[in-house]
Coordinates of C-alpha atoms in Angstrom, one line a residue:
M26 CA 118.3 -0.7 138.1
L27 CA 118.8 3.0 137.5
S28 CA 116.6 5.7 135.8
L29 CA 117.7 8.0 133.1
A30 CA 117.7 11.8 133.3
N31 CA 116.2 13.6 130.3
A32 CA 117.6 16.1 127.9
L33 CA 114.8 17.8 126.0
D34 CA 116.9 19.7 123.5
A35 CA 120.4 20.1 122.1
D36 CA 121.3 22.7 124.7
E37 CA 120.4 20.4 127.6
L38 CA 122.4 17.6 125.9
S39 CA 125.4 19.9 125.7
A40 CA 125.0 20.9 129.3
W41 CA 125.0 17.2 130.3
E42 CA 128.4 16.8 128.5
V43 CA 129.8 19.9 130.2
R44 CA 128.9 18.6 133.7
N45 CA 130.5 15.2 132.9
A46 CA 133.7 16.9 131.5
R47 CA 134.1 18.8 134.8
L48 CA 134.4 15.4 136.6
V49 CA 136.2 13.4 133.8
P50 CA 137.7 15.7 131.1
E51 CA 138.5 12.9 128.8
V52 CA 134.8 12.1 128.4
R53 CA 134.7 14.5 125.4
A54 CA 137.0 12.3 123.4
A55 CA 135.6 8.9 124.5
G56 CA 132.8 8.8 121.9
Y57 CA 129.1 8.1 122.4
C58 CA 126.8 5.1 121.7
L59 CA 123.3 6.1 120.6
E60 CA 120.4 3.7 121.2
V61 CA 116.8 4.0 120.3
K62 CA 114.9 4.4 123.6
I63 CA 112.2 1.8 123.7
D64 CA 109.0 2.8 125.5
G65 CA 108.0 -0.5 127.3
A66 CA 108.5 -2.3 130.6
A67 CA 112.0 -2.6 132.0
V68 CA 113.1 -6.1 133.1
S69 CA 116.2 -7.8 134.5
L70 CA 117.2 -11.3 133.3
T71 CA 119.4 -13.4 135.4
Y72 CA 121.6 -16.0 133.6
E73 CA 123.7 -18.6 135.4
E74 CA 126.1 -20.6 133.3
G75 CA 124.3 -19.4 130.2
R76 CA 120.8 -20.5 131.4
L77 CA 117.9 -18.2 132.2
V78 CA 117.0 -18.7 135.8
M79 CA 115.1 -15.6 136.8
G80 CA 113.3 -12.7 135.2
A81 CA 112.0 -9.7 137.2
T82 CA 110.3 -6.4 136.6
R83 CA 112.1 -3.2 137.4
G84 CA 109.9 -2.6 140.5
N85 CA 111.4 0.2 142.6
G86 CA 114.9 -0.4 141.1
L87 CA 115.9 -2.6 144.0
V88 CA 113.0 -5.1 144.3
G89 CA 110.8 -6.2 141.4
E90 CA 108.3 -9.0 140.7
N91 CA 109.3 -12.4 139.6
V92 CA 107.8 -12.8 136.1
T93 CA 110.0 -15.6 134.8
A94 CA 107.1 -17.7 133.6
N95 CA 105.7 -14.8 131.5
L96 CA 109.1 -13.9 130.1
R97 CA 109.7 -17.4 128.9
T98 CA 106.7 -17.0 126.6
I99 CA 108.7 -14.4 124.5
R100 CA 110.0 -16.4 121.6
A101 CA 113.0 -14.2 120.9
L102 CA 114.3 -14.6 124.5
P103 CA 116.9 -17.4 124.6
L104 CA 116.5 -19.8 127.6
R105 CA 120.1 -20.8 127.0
L106 CA 122.7 -18.4 125.5
R107 CA 124.6 -19.1 122.3
G108 CA 128.4 -19.2 122.0
S109 CA 130.7 -18.6 125.0
G110 CA 132.4 -16.0 127.1
W111 CA 129.5 -15.0 129.2
P112 CA 130.1 -14.5 133.0
A113 CA 129.0 -17.4 135.2
R114 CA 126.3 -15.2 136.7
M115 CA 125.0 -12.0 135.2
E116 CA 122.0 -9.8 134.9
V117 CA 120.9 -8.7 131.4
R118 CA 118.8 -5.5 131.4
G119 CA 116.2 -5.0 128.7
E120 CA 112.8 -3.5 127.7
V121 CA 109.8 -5.6 127.0
Y122 CA 107.4 -4.1 124.4
L123 CA 104.4 -4.8 122.4
P124 CA 104.8 -4.1 118.6
R125 CA 102.3 -1.6 117.2
S126 CA 101.0 -4.2 114.8
A127 CA 100.4 -6.7 117.7
F128 CA 98.8 -3.9 119.8
D129 CA 96.3 -3.1 117.0
A130 CA 95.5 -6.7 116.4
L131 CA 95.0 -7.3 120.2
N132 CA 92.6 -4.3 120.5
Q133 CA 90.6 -5.5 117.4
R134 CA 90.2 -8.9 119.1
R135 CA 89.1 -7.3 122.3
E136 CA 86.6 -5.0 120.5
K137 CA 85.0 -8.1 118.8
E138 CA 84.7 -9.8 122.2
G139 CA 83.1 -6.7 123.6
R140 CA 86.0 -6.0 126.0
P141 CA 87.6 -2.6 126.5
S142 CA 90.6 -1.7 124.4
F143 CA 94.1 -1.0 125.9
A144 CA 95.1 2.7 125.9
N145 CA 98.6 2.2 124.5
P146 CA 101.2 -0.4 123.8
R147 CA 103.3 0.4 126.9
N148 CA 100.5 -0.2 129.3
A149 CA 99.4 -3.3 127.4
A150 CA 103.0 -4.7 127.6
A151 CA 103.3 -4.0 131.3
G152 CA 99.9 -5.5 132.0
S153 CA 100.7 -8.6 129.9
L154 CA 104.0 -9.1 131.7
R155 CA 102.2 -9.2 135.1
Q156 CA 99.4 -11.6 134.2
L157 CA 98.9 -14.4 136.6
D158 CA 98.3 -16.8 133.8
P159 CA 101.3 -17.2 131.4
T160 CA 99.0 -18.5 128.6
I161 CA 97.4 -15.0 128.4
T162 CA 100.9 -13.4 128.1
A163 CA 101.8 -15.9 125.4
G164 CA 98.9 -14.8 123.3
R165 CA 99.8 -11.1 123.4
G166 CA 102.9 -11.2 121.2
L167 CA 105.4 -9.5 123.5
R168 CA 108.9 -8.7 122.3
L169 CA 112.2 -7.8 124.0
F170 CA 115.3 -5.7 123.3
C171 CA 118.4 -6.0 125.6
F172 CA 121.0 -3.3 126.1
H173 CA 123.0 -3.7 129.3
V174 CA 124.9 -6.3 131.4
E175 CA 125.8 -6.4 135.1
A176 CA 128.2 -9.1 136.1
P177 CA 128.9 -8.9 139.9
G178 CA 132.2 -10.6 140.6
G179 CA 132.7 -11.5 136.9
T180 CA 134.1 -9.8 133.9
L181 CA 132.7 -8.9 130.5
R182 CA 134.9 -8.9 127.5
A183 CA 134.0 -5.5 126.2
E184 CA 135.6 -2.1 126.2
R185 CA 132.8 0.0 124.8
Q186 CA 129.0 0.1 125.1
S187 CA 128.7 -0.7 121.4
D188 CA 130.8 -3.8 122.1
V189 CA 128.3 -4.8 124.8
L190 CA 125.4 -4.6 122.3
A191 CA 127.3 -6.6 119.7
T192 CA 128.1 -9.3 122.3
L193 CA 124.5 -9.5 123.5
R194 CA 123.5 -10.1 119.9
D195 CA 126.2 -12.8 119.5
W196 CA 124.8 -14.6 122.6
G197 CA 121.4 -14.7 120.9
L198 CA 119.7 -11.9 122.8
P199 CA 117.6 -9.5 120.8
V200 CA 119.1 -6.0 120.4
E201 CA 117.5 -2.9 118.9
P202 CA 119.2 -2.8 115.5
H203 CA 119.6 1.0 114.9
Y204 CA 122.3 1.7 117.5
R205 CA 125.5 3.4 116.4
S206 CA 128.7 4.8 117.7
V207 CA 129.9 8.4 117.1
K208 CA 133.1 10.2 117.9
D209 CA 131.7 13.3 119.6
L210 CA 128.6 15.2 120.6
E211 CA 128.4 17.1 117.3
A212 CA 128.2 13.9 115.4
A213 CA 125.7 12.6 117.9
S214 CA 123.4 15.5 117.3
R215 CA 123.4 14.8 113.5
E216 CA 122.6 11.2 114.1
I217 CA 119.9 11.9 116.6
A218 CA 118.2 14.1 114.0
K219 CA 118.1 11.1 111.7
L220 CA 116.9 8.8 114.4
E221 CA 114.1 11.2 115.3
R222 CA 112.7 11.0 111.7
L223 CA 113.0 7.2 111.9
L224 CA 111.0 6.6 115.1
A225 CA 107.6 7.0 113.5
T226 CA 108.3 4.3 111.0
L227 CA 109.2 1.7 113.5
D228 CA 106.8 -1.1 114.6
Y229 CA 107.4 -0.3 118.3
E230 CA 107.0 2.7 120.6
A231 CA 110.1 4.8 121.0
D232 CA 110.2 8.1 122.7
G233 CA 113.8 9.3 122.2
V234 CA 117.4 8.3 121.9
V235 CA 119.6 7.2 124.8
V236 CA 123.1 8.8 124.6
K237 CA 125.8 6.8 126.5
V238 CA 129.5 7.4 127.0
D239 CA 130.9 4.6 124.8
A240 CA 134.0 3.9 126.8
L241 CA 133.0 1.6 129.7
R242 CA 136.1 2.4 131.7
L243 CA 134.7 5.9 132.3
H244 CA 131.4 4.7 133.7
P245 CA 132.7 4.0 137.2
E246 CA 134.5 7.4 137.3
L247 CA 131.4 9.3 136.3
G248 CA 129.3 7.3 138.7
T249 CA 125.6 8.0 139.5
I250 CA 123.6 10.8 141.1
G251 CA 122.2 9.6 144.4
D252 CA 122.2 5.9 143.3
R253 CA 119.4 6.9 141.0
E254 CA 120.7 8.3 137.7
P255 CA 123.9 7.3 135.8
R256 CA 126.0 10.3 134.8
W257 CA 127.3 8.3 131.8
A258 CA 123.8 8.1 130.1
V259 CA 121.0 10.5 129.3
A260 CA 117.7 10.2 127.4
R261 CA 117.4 12.7 124.6
K262 CA 113.6 13.1 124.5
F263 CA 111.7 14.7 121.6
A264 CA 109.0 17.3 121.7
A265 CA 105.5 15.8 122.1
E266 CA 103.7 15.5 118.8
V267 CA 100.6 17.5 118.2
A268 CA 97.9 16.3 115.7
V269 CA 94.7 17.9 114.4
T270 CA 91.4 16.0 114.2
R271 CA 87.7 16.6 114.6
L272 CA 86.0 16.4 118.0
Q273 CA 82.8 14.4 117.3
A274 CA 81.2 14.5 120.7
I275 CA 81.9 15.2 124.4
R276 CA 80.9 12.4 126.8
V277 CA 81.2 11.9 130.5
N278 CA 82.9 9.2 132.6
V279 CA 81.7 8.5 136.2
G280 CA 84.6 8.1 138.7
R281 CA 84.6 6.1 142.0
T282 CA 83.7 9.2 144.1
G283 CA 80.9 10.1 141.6
A284 CA 82.9 12.8 139.9
L285 CA 81.8 13.4 136.3
T286 CA 84.8 13.8 134.0
P287 CA 84.2 14.9 130.4
Y288 CA 86.2 13.4 127.6
A289 CA 86.4 13.9 123.9
V290 CA 85.4 11.4 121.3
L291 CA 87.7 12.1 118.3
D292 CA 88.0 11.0 114.7
P293 CA 90.9 8.5 115.1
V294 CA 94.3 10.2 114.6
A295 CA 97.9 8.9 114.9
I296 CA 100.0 10.6 117.5
G297 CA 103.5 9.2 118.1
G298 CA 102.6 5.9 116.4
V299 CA 99.5 5.4 118.5
T300 CA 95.9 5.8 117.2
V301 CA 94.0 8.1 119.5
S302 CA 90.2 8.2 119.5
T303 CA 89.5 9.7 122.9
A304 CA 91.1 12.4 125.0
T305 CA 90.6 13.9 128.4
L306 CA 88.9 17.3 128.8
H307 CA 89.4 17.5 132.6
N308 CA 86.3 19.5 133.6
A309 CA 83.4 21.7 132.4
D310 CA 85.1 24.9 133.4
L311 CA 88.1 24.1 131.2
I312 CA 85.8 23.3 128.2
E313 CA 84.1 26.7 128.7
A314 CA 87.3 28.6 129.2
R315 CA 88.9 27.2 126.0
D316 CA 85.6 27.4 124.1
I317 CA 85.8 23.8 123.0
R318 CA 82.7 22.7 121.1
E319 CA 81.4 19.4 119.6
G320 CA 82.2 19.4 115.9
D321 CA 85.4 21.5 116.4
W322 CA 88.7 20.8 114.7
V323 CA 91.0 20.5 117.7
E324 CA 94.7 20.1 118.5
V325 CA 95.5 16.9 120.4
T326 CA 98.7 15.7 122.1
R327 CA 99.7 12.9 124.4
A328 CA 100.8 14.3 127.8
G329 CA 104.0 12.6 128.8
D330 CA 103.7 10.6 125.6
V331 CA 100.9 8.6 127.3
I332 CA 97.6 10.4 128.1
P333 CA 95.8 12.0 125.2
Q334 CA 94.5 15.5 125.9
V335 CA 92.8 18.2 123.8
L336 CA 94.8 21.5 123.7
G337 CA 92.2 23.6 122.2
P338 CA 90.0 24.3 119.1
L339 CA 91.0 25.8 115.7
R340 CA 88.4 28.6 115.7
D341 CA 89.3 29.7 112.1
R342 CA 88.0 26.4 110.8
R343 CA 84.5 26.7 112.3
T344 CA 81.5 26.5 110.0
G345 CA 78.8 27.5 112.4
H346 CA 77.5 24.0 112.9
E347 CA 79.6 23.4 116.0
R348 CA 77.6 22.8 119.3
R349 CA 78.3 24.2 122.7
W350 CA 78.4 21.6 125.5
Q351 CA 77.0 21.6 129.0
M352 CA 77.4 19.1 131.8
P353 CA 74.3 16.9 131.9
S354 CA 71.9 17.4 134.7
A355 CA 71.4 13.7 135.2
C356 CA 74.2 11.0 135.6
P357 CA 74.7 9.2 132.3
R358 CA 75.1 5.8 134.0
C359 CA 72.2 5.8 136.5
G360 CA 70.1 8.9 135.8
S361 CA 70.5 10.4 139.3
P362 CA 70.4 14.2 139.5
V363 CA 73.9 15.6 139.2
E364 CA 75.2 17.8 142.1
R365 CA 78.0 20.4 142.0
P366 CA 79.3 21.6 145.4
P367 CA 80.0 25.3 145.3
D368 CA 83.7 24.9 146.3
E369 CA 84.5 22.3 143.6
V370 CA 85.1 22.3 139.9
A371 CA 83.6 18.8 139.3
S372 CA 80.0 17.7 139.2
H373 CA 79.1 14.5 141.0
C374 CA 76.6 11.7 140.9
P375 CA 75.4 11.2 144.5
N376 CA 74.2 7.6 144.0
I377 CA 76.7 5.3 145.6
S378 CA 75.1 2.4 143.8
C379 CA 75.7 3.9 140.4
P380 CA 77.3 1.2 138.1
G381 CA 80.0 3.6 137.0
R382 CA 80.9 4.4 140.6
V383 CA 80.8 0.8 141.7
H384 CA 83.2 -0.4 139.0
E385 CA 85.7 2.4 139.7
A386 CA 85.4 2.0 143.4
I387 CA 86.2 -1.7 143.4
A388 CA 89.1 -1.2 141.1
H389 CA 90.4 1.5 143.4
F390 CA 89.8 -0.7 146.5
A391 CA 92.0 -3.4 144.9
S392 CA 94.7 -1.0 143.6
R393 CA 98.3 -0.8 144.9
A394 CA 97.4 2.4 146.9
G395 CA 94.6 0.6 148.6
M396 CA 94.3 -3.1 149.5
D397 CA 96.9 -4.1 146.9
I398 CA 95.2 -7.2 145.5
R399 CA 97.5 -8.5 142.8
G400 CA 95.7 -9.8 139.8
L401 CA 92.6 -7.8 140.4
G402 CA 92.9 -5.1 137.8
Y403 CA 90.3 -2.9 136.0
E404 CA 89.3 -5.5 133.5
R405 CA 89.1 -8.4 136.0
V406 CA 86.8 -6.2 138.1
A407 CA 84.6 -5.6 135.1
Q408 CA 84.4 -9.4 134.5
L409 CA 83.4 -10.1 138.1
L410 CA 80.7 -7.4 137.9
E411 CA 79.4 -8.6 134.5
S412 CA 79.3 -12.2 135.7
G413 CA 77.3 -11.3 138.8
L414 CA 79.9 -12.7 141.2
I415 CA 80.3 -9.4 143.0
E416 CA 78.3 -6.3 143.5
D417 CA 80.5 -4.5 146.0
V418 CA 84.0 -4.8 147.6
A419 CA 82.7 -7.0 150.4
D420 CA 81.7 -9.6 147.9
L421 CA 85.4 -10.1 146.9
Y422 CA 86.0 -11.8 150.2
E423 CA 83.4 -14.5 149.5
V424 CA 84.4 -15.3 145.9
R425 CA 85.7 -18.9 145.5
A426 CA 88.3 -20.3 143.1
E427 CA 85.7 -22.7 141.5
Q428 CA 83.6 -19.7 140.6
L429 CA 86.5 -17.7 139.1
V430 CA 87.5 -20.5 136.7
T431 CA 84.2 -19.9 134.9
L432 CA 85.6 -16.5 133.7
E433 CA 87.3 -16.2 130.4
G434 CA 91.1 -16.3 130.6
L435 CA 91.3 -17.4 134.2
A436 CA 92.7 -20.9 134.7
A437 CA 92.6 -22.9 137.9
K438 CA 96.0 -21.8 139.1
S439 CA 95.4 -18.1 138.5
A440 CA 92.0 -18.4 140.2
H441 CA 93.6 -19.8 143.3
Q442 CA 96.3 -17.2 143.2
L443 CA 93.7 -14.4 143.0
V444 CA 91.7 -15.9 145.9
D445 CA 94.9 -16.1 148.0
A446 CA 95.7 -12.4 147.1
I447 CA 92.3 -11.3 148.2
A448 CA 92.7 -13.2 151.5
V449 CA 96.1 -11.6 152.2
S450 CA 94.6 -8.2 151.8
K451 CA 92.5 -8.8 154.9
Q452 CA 95.5 -8.0 157.0
R453 CA 96.2 -4.5 155.5
P454 CA 96.2 -1.9 158.3
L455 CA 93.4 0.6 158.9
S456 CA 95.2 3.4 157.1
L457 CA 95.3 1.5 153.8
L458 CA 91.6 0.4 154.3
L459 CA 90.7 4.1 154.6
V460 CA 92.4 4.9 151.3
A461 CA 90.9 1.8 149.7
L462 CA 87.3 2.8 150.7
G463 CA 87.6 5.9 148.5
I464 CA 86.3 8.5 151.0
P465 CA 86.4 11.9 149.2
H466 CA 89.5 13.9 149.9
V467 CA 91.1 11.2 152.0
G468 CA 94.4 10.2 150.5
Q469 CA 97.4 8.5 152.1
Q470 CA 98.4 11.3 154.3
A471 CA 94.9 12.0 155.7
A472 CA 94.3 8.3 156.2
Q473 CA 97.6 8.0 158.1
I474 CA 96.6 10.9 160.4
L475 CA 93.2 9.5 161.1
A476 CA 94.4 5.9 161.7
R477 CA 97.1 7.1 164.1
R478 CA 94.6 9.3 165.9
F479 CA 91.8 6.8 166.4
H480 CA 93.6 3.4 166.0
R481 CA 90.3 1.6 165.4
L482 CA 87.6 2.0 162.8
D483 CA 84.7 2.0 165.2
R484 CA 86.2 5.0 167.1
L485 CA 86.8 6.9 163.9
A486 CA 83.2 6.2 162.7
Q487 CA 81.8 7.7 165.9
A488 CA 83.8 10.9 165.7
E489 CA 81.8 14.1 164.9
E490 CA 82.6 16.5 162.2
E491 CA 83.8 19.2 164.7
E492 CA 86.2 16.8 166.4
L493 CA 87.7 15.7 163.0
A494 CA 88.1 19.2 161.8
A495 CA 90.1 20.1 164.8
I496 CA 92.8 17.5 164.0
H497 CA 95.9 19.1 162.5
G498 CA 96.2 18.1 158.9
I499 CA 92.5 17.3 158.5
G500 CA 90.5 20.5 158.3
P501 CA 86.8 21.1 157.6
T502 CA 86.6 19.7 154.0
I503 CA 88.1 16.3 154.9
A504 CA 86.1 16.3 158.2
R505 CA 82.8 16.8 156.4
A506 CA 83.6 14.1 153.9
V507 CA 84.7 11.6 156.6
A508 CA 81.7 12.2 158.9
G509 CA 79.3 12.0 155.9
F510 CA 80.8 8.7 154.8
F511 CA 80.4 7.0 158.2
H512 CA 77.0 8.5 158.8
D513 CA 75.7 6.9 155.6
A514 CA 73.6 3.7 156.3
T515 CA 74.8 1.9 153.2
N516 CA 78.5 2.5 154.1
Q517 CA 77.8 1.3 157.7
R518 CA 76.4 -2.0 156.4
L519 CA 79.3 -2.4 154.1
L520 CA 81.9 -1.9 156.9
E521 CA 80.0 -4.3 159.2
R522 CA 80.1 -6.9 156.5
L523 CA 83.8 -6.4 155.9
E524 CA 84.6 -6.8 159.6
T525 CA 82.5 -10.0 159.7
L526 CA 84.5 -11.3 156.7
G527 CA 87.7 -10.8 158.6
V528 CA 89.1 -7.5 157.2
R529 CA 91.3 -5.8 159.7
M530 CA 89.9 -2.7 161.3
D531 CA 92.7 -1.3 163.4
E532 CA 96.1 0.4 163.0
P533 CA 99.2 -1.1 164.7
A534 CA 100.4 1.1 167.5
A535 CA 103.8 2.7 167.4
K536 CA 106.4 0.9 169.4
A537 CA 107.2 2.6 172.7
S538 CA 110.7 1.1 172.8
G539 CA 113.2 -0.4 170.4
E540 CA 116.2 0.7 168.4
L541 CA 114.3 3.4 166.5
S542 CA 112.5 4.7 169.6
G543 CA 113.5 8.4 170.1
A544 CA 115.2 8.6 166.7
A545 CA 114.3 11.7 164.6
Y546 CA 114.0 11.3 160.8
V547 CA 113.3 13.9 158.1
I548 CA 112.0 12.8 154.6
T549 CA 112.6 14.9 151.5
G550 CA 112.2 14.4 147.8
T551 CA 110.2 11.6 146.0
L552 CA 111.0 8.1 147.2
P553 CA 110.9 5.3 144.6
T554 CA 108.0 3.3 146.0
L555 CA 106.9 4.8 149.3
A556 CA 104.6 7.8 149.6
R557 CA 105.8 10.2 152.2
A558 CA 102.8 9.4 154.4
E559 CA 103.5 5.7 154.2
A560 CA 107.2 6.2 155.1
T561 CA 106.1 8.4 158.0
R562 CA 103.7 5.7 159.2
L563 CA 106.3 3.0 159.0
L564 CA 108.9 5.0 161.0
E565 CA 106.4 6.0 163.7
T566 CA 105.2 2.4 164.0
Q567 CA 108.8 1.6 164.9
G568 CA 108.9 4.3 167.5
A569 CA 110.7 7.0 165.5
R570 CA 109.7 10.7 165.2
V571 CA 109.3 12.3 161.7
T572 CA 110.0 16.0 161.7
Q573 CA 109.7 18.6 158.9
S574 CA 113.1 20.3 159.2
V575 CA 116.7 19.2 159.6
S576 CA 118.6 20.1 162.8
K577 CA 121.5 18.8 164.8
K578 CA 119.1 16.5 166.6
T579 CA 118.1 14.7 163.3
T580 CA 119.1 11.1 163.2
A581 CA 119.1 10.8 159.4
L582 CA 117.6 12.4 156.3
V583 CA 115.7 10.0 154.0
A584 CA 116.4 11.5 150.5
G585 CA 114.6 10.7 147.3
A586 CA 114.5 12.4 143.9
D587 CA 114.7 16.2 143.8
P588 CA 115.6 16.5 147.5
G589 CA 116.0 20.3 147.6
S590 CA 117.6 22.4 150.4
K591 CA 117.1 19.8 153.2
L592 CA 119.8 17.7 151.6
E593 CA 122.2 20.7 151.5
K594 CA 121.5 21.5 155.2
A595 CA 122.0 17.8 156.2
T596 CA 125.3 17.7 154.4
R597 CA 126.4 20.9 156.0
L598 CA 125.5 19.7 159.5
G599 CA 127.1 16.2 159.0
I600 CA 123.7 14.5 159.3
E601 CA 123.6 11.0 157.8
V602 CA 121.7 10.8 154.5
I603 CA 120.1 7.5 153.5
D604 CA 117.9 6.3 150.6
E605 CA 114.7 4.3 150.6
A606 CA 116.5 0.9 150.5
E607 CA 118.4 1.7 153.7
L608 CA 115.2 3.0 155.3
L609 CA 113.5 -0.3 154.6
R610 CA 116.4 -2.2 155.9
R611 CA 116.3 -0.3 159.2
L612 CA 112.6 -0.7 159.5
G613 CA 112.9 -4.4 158.9
S614 CA 115.7 -4.9 161.4
G615 CA 114.7 -2.1 163.8
T616 CA 118.1 -0.5 163.7

C-alpha cells in the first residue's frame, strides 16, 4: 500500500503534472479523477470469489494487522459482493472513519462515564479498529469508503479510475459520493475550489482532495517513486484552518519523566470540523515570549490537522483583566516542589511516585517504542491504575486474566489476549527495555549504544557516570541521567522485581559469522517502520557493519523516504539500493 505526496497549492499541483508529462506526455489529455481525501485509517480488504476473507490495517505498507473481526462489525461493508465481474482474488483498499456525529456522541458517553475523551475522530477510528474485543468496535459506529482495487493475476473491467469507483459501488462497497471526472488540470482546479468549501459541511473528516490520472493504462507507465509514492496520484491539501477563541486558563500536565507541560483550556471552538477545547502551549518560555495570558483571545490551529496549538494572543482585544501565568512551584498532581535544571526549558516533578508520572510511565513502557504490549493503551492503563490492579510496570507481569475480566469493556477472550501480550513482552531485548523504562534523554539510539556496550543490565547499572560519558554517542547529559536512574533505590527495587518476574535483562550478541558477517550497510532517509537505531541493531546482530558514508566497500544502501545525497552517490558508484522490506528479508534469512 502506497502513500501519497502532497501538493499544498495550485502551483505545486501544476508542478506535479509537469513532472508526469516529462515521463508520459499524453498524461495532460488523459483527464483526472477527483476524490475527497478521507482522514481515517487505511485498510486492505481481501475478497476471494466475492467473499471477504481478510481485513488488515495499512501497517508499514507491506505488513499490517489482521483486524477482520473488527471490520466485520461495519454494517456498510459487504461480507459477500453483489453482482458479478469481480476477480477471483482481489484486494480492495479503503479508509475507515468515524463520522463526526458518532464521534461527538461517543465522547459524550465517555464524559458521562468519567472516562477521558478522544482527541479527534481519526485517532478514535484507528483505536477502535485495533480493539481486542470486536464488541467494543461494534459500538463505536465506524464507517468505510473504498477507492482502489488490486487484482494480482486477474483483470478488472475498468479503463478509468472513475470506472473503478462506479464498479465498487455496483458491488455493494461504500464509495465517497462526491468524486468527479474532469478533462484537464484547469477544470480540476475549479472543482477542487468547490470541494474545499464542501468539506466543512460533511459528517466526516476530510483534509483535501486526491487528484488521480483517470486513465488506468497510464498508471504503470508513470509508476512509483521508490516503491513509496505513486506518480499518478497526489493529495491536494488545504491550508490549516485558524480559529479565534478565548483562553480561559492555563493548566499543567505531568509527563512520564516528570516534565511539566502547560496547556490551554479554551472556550470550545470548531476547527476543521473538530471541536477543540484544549491546546498545547509547549513550555513556560514560549508562553512568556508570546505574552500569552489567561483570559486572552487567541488564535488556534491544528498542527498537521491533528494537534491543536495556540499561535498567539490578539493583544488589541485585551481589556486589562487578563492574567499573566507562571509555572507552579509545586507539582499539580502530587504537591512535590518543582525543579528546573539550568540547561533545560522544562520544569520537572522529581517525585517518581507522582500519579501523573506513574500513568504516563506505564503507558510509555507498554508502547510500541518500548515493550510493545498490544492492547495496553493509555485508557487501559488508566483502568488498571484506578482499579488498583497495578501500581507500577512490574505489577503488569502479575496480572491474571480473571482479574482483568472485572474491568469494563474487557471480555474473557480479550483479557487472555492481553495477558499473553504482556507475557510475550518479557522476551524483548535489553535495548527496548531501556527505552521502555523512560530514562531521561535515553531514546532508541542511546539505548542501542548502551545495550551493545554492556550487553547485560547489571553491568550497565554498575557503570559510573565518567565511564558512561566517555562512550561515543552518549556524552555527559545522558551519562548523568543513566547513572542517576540506576543509583536510585526505588528504581533498583523495580528492576530486581522485573528480573524476578522473568523480564529479559540482556542484549543478544552480534553474530561473529554468517552471510551478513563482514557486510557493510549504510542507512539513509526515513524507513516505514524501523527507527535507524533499530535497523542498525538488527544488522549488527547479524554480524554486519553499519557505516555513515557510502563508498566502494558498501554492500548496500538501505533507503527510506527523503534519502538525500547518499542515494545519488550509491547510484553513481553502482552500489545496490534496497528498501526496508528487502532489509527485513535479508535479516530473516541471513543473506
